[in-house]
Short mmCIF file of C-alpha atoms in Angstrom, two decimals:
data_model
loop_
_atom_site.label_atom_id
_atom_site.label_comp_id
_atom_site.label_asym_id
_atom_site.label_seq_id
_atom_site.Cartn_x
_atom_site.Cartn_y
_atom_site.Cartn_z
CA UNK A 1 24.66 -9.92 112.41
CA UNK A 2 25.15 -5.81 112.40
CA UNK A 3 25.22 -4.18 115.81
CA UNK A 4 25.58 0.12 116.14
CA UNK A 5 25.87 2.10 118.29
CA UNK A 6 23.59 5.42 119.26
CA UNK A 7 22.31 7.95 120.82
CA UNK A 8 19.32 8.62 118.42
CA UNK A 9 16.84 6.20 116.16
CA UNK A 10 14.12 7.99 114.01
CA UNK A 11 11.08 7.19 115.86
CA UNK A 12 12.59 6.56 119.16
CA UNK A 13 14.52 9.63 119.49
CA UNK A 14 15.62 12.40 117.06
CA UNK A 15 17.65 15.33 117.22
CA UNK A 16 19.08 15.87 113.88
CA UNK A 17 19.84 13.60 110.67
CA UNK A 18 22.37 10.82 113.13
CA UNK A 19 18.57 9.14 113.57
CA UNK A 20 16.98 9.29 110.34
CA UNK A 21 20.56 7.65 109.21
CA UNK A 22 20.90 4.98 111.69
CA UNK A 23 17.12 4.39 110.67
CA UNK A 24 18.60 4.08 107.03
CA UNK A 25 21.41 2.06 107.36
CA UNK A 26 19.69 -0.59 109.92
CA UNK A 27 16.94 -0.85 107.37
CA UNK A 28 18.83 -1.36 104.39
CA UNK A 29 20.79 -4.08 105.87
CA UNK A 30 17.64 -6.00 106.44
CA UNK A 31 16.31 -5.09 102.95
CA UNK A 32 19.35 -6.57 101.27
CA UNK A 33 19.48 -9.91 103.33
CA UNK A 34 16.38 -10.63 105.44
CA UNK A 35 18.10 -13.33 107.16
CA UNK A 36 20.26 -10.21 108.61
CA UNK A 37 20.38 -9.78 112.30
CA UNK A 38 20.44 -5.68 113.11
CA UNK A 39 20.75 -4.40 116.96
CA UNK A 40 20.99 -0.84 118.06
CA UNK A 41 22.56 -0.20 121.43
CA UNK A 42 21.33 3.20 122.74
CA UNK A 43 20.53 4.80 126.12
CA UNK A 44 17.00 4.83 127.85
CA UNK A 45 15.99 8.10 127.47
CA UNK A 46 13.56 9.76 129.99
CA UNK A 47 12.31 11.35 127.20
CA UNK A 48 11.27 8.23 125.44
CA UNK A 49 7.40 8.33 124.26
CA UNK A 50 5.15 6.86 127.13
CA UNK A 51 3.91 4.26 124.46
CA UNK A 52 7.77 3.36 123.45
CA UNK A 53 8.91 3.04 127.60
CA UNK A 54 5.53 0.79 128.48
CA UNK A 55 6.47 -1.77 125.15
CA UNK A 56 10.38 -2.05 126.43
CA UNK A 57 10.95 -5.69 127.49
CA UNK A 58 13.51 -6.01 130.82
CA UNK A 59 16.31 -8.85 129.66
CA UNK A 60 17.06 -11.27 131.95
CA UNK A 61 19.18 -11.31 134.49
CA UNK A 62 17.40 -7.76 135.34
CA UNK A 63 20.47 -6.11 136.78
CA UNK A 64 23.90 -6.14 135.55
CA UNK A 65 27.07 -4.71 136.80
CA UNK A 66 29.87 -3.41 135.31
CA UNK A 67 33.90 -3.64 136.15
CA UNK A 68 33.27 -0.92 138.17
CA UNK A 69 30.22 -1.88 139.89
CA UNK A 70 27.85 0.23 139.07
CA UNK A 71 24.70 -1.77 138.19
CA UNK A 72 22.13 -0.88 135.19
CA UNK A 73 20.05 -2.70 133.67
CA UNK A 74 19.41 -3.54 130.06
CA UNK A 75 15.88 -3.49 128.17
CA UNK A 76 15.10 -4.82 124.36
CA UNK A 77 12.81 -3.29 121.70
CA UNK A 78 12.16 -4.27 118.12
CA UNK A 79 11.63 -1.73 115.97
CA UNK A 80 10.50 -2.45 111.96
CA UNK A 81 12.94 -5.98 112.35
CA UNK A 82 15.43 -3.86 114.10
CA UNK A 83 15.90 -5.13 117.90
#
C-alpha cells in the first residue's frame, strides 16, 4: 500500500509537470505489482470538472473534525486503479 500526497493529478487537476508525475509514479506502482494498493490525498478543488465533482463518493462518517475542530469532510475517487 503507497499513499501521496498532492495538490495536482493529470486528469483531475494540472498545473505543471507535479501531475503528469504523480500520474506516473501512482501508475507504475500498480504496473509493477497489481496487487498494489495506491491512494492520492489531494484537496477538492472548486475547479474540479463538473463530470469529476458529480462521480466523487462522500466516505462515511460524512463529517470529520480535526484537533482543532474545524470539520471537513472527506470524498473518494478511483482513478485508472488509483483511489
Amino acid at each position: 500500500s503507497v499513499t501521496m500526497v498532492g495538490v495536482e493529478y493529470a486528469g483531475l487537476v494540472k498545473e505543471g509537470g507535479l501531475g503528469e508525475a504523480i500520474e506516473g509514479l501512482s501508475q507504475g506502482l500498480l504496473k509493477q505489482h497489481p496487487d498494489n494498493k495506491v491512494r492520492l490525498i489531494f484537496p477538492k478543488f472548486s475547479i474540479l470538472p463538473l463530470a469529476i465533482l458529480e462521480k466523487l463518493k462522500t466516505v462515511v462518517p460524512e463529517d470529520y473534525t480535526d484537533n482543532m475542530g474545524t470539520s471537513f469532510q472527506v470524498f473518494r475517487l478511483d482513478v485508472n486503479g488509483v483511489e
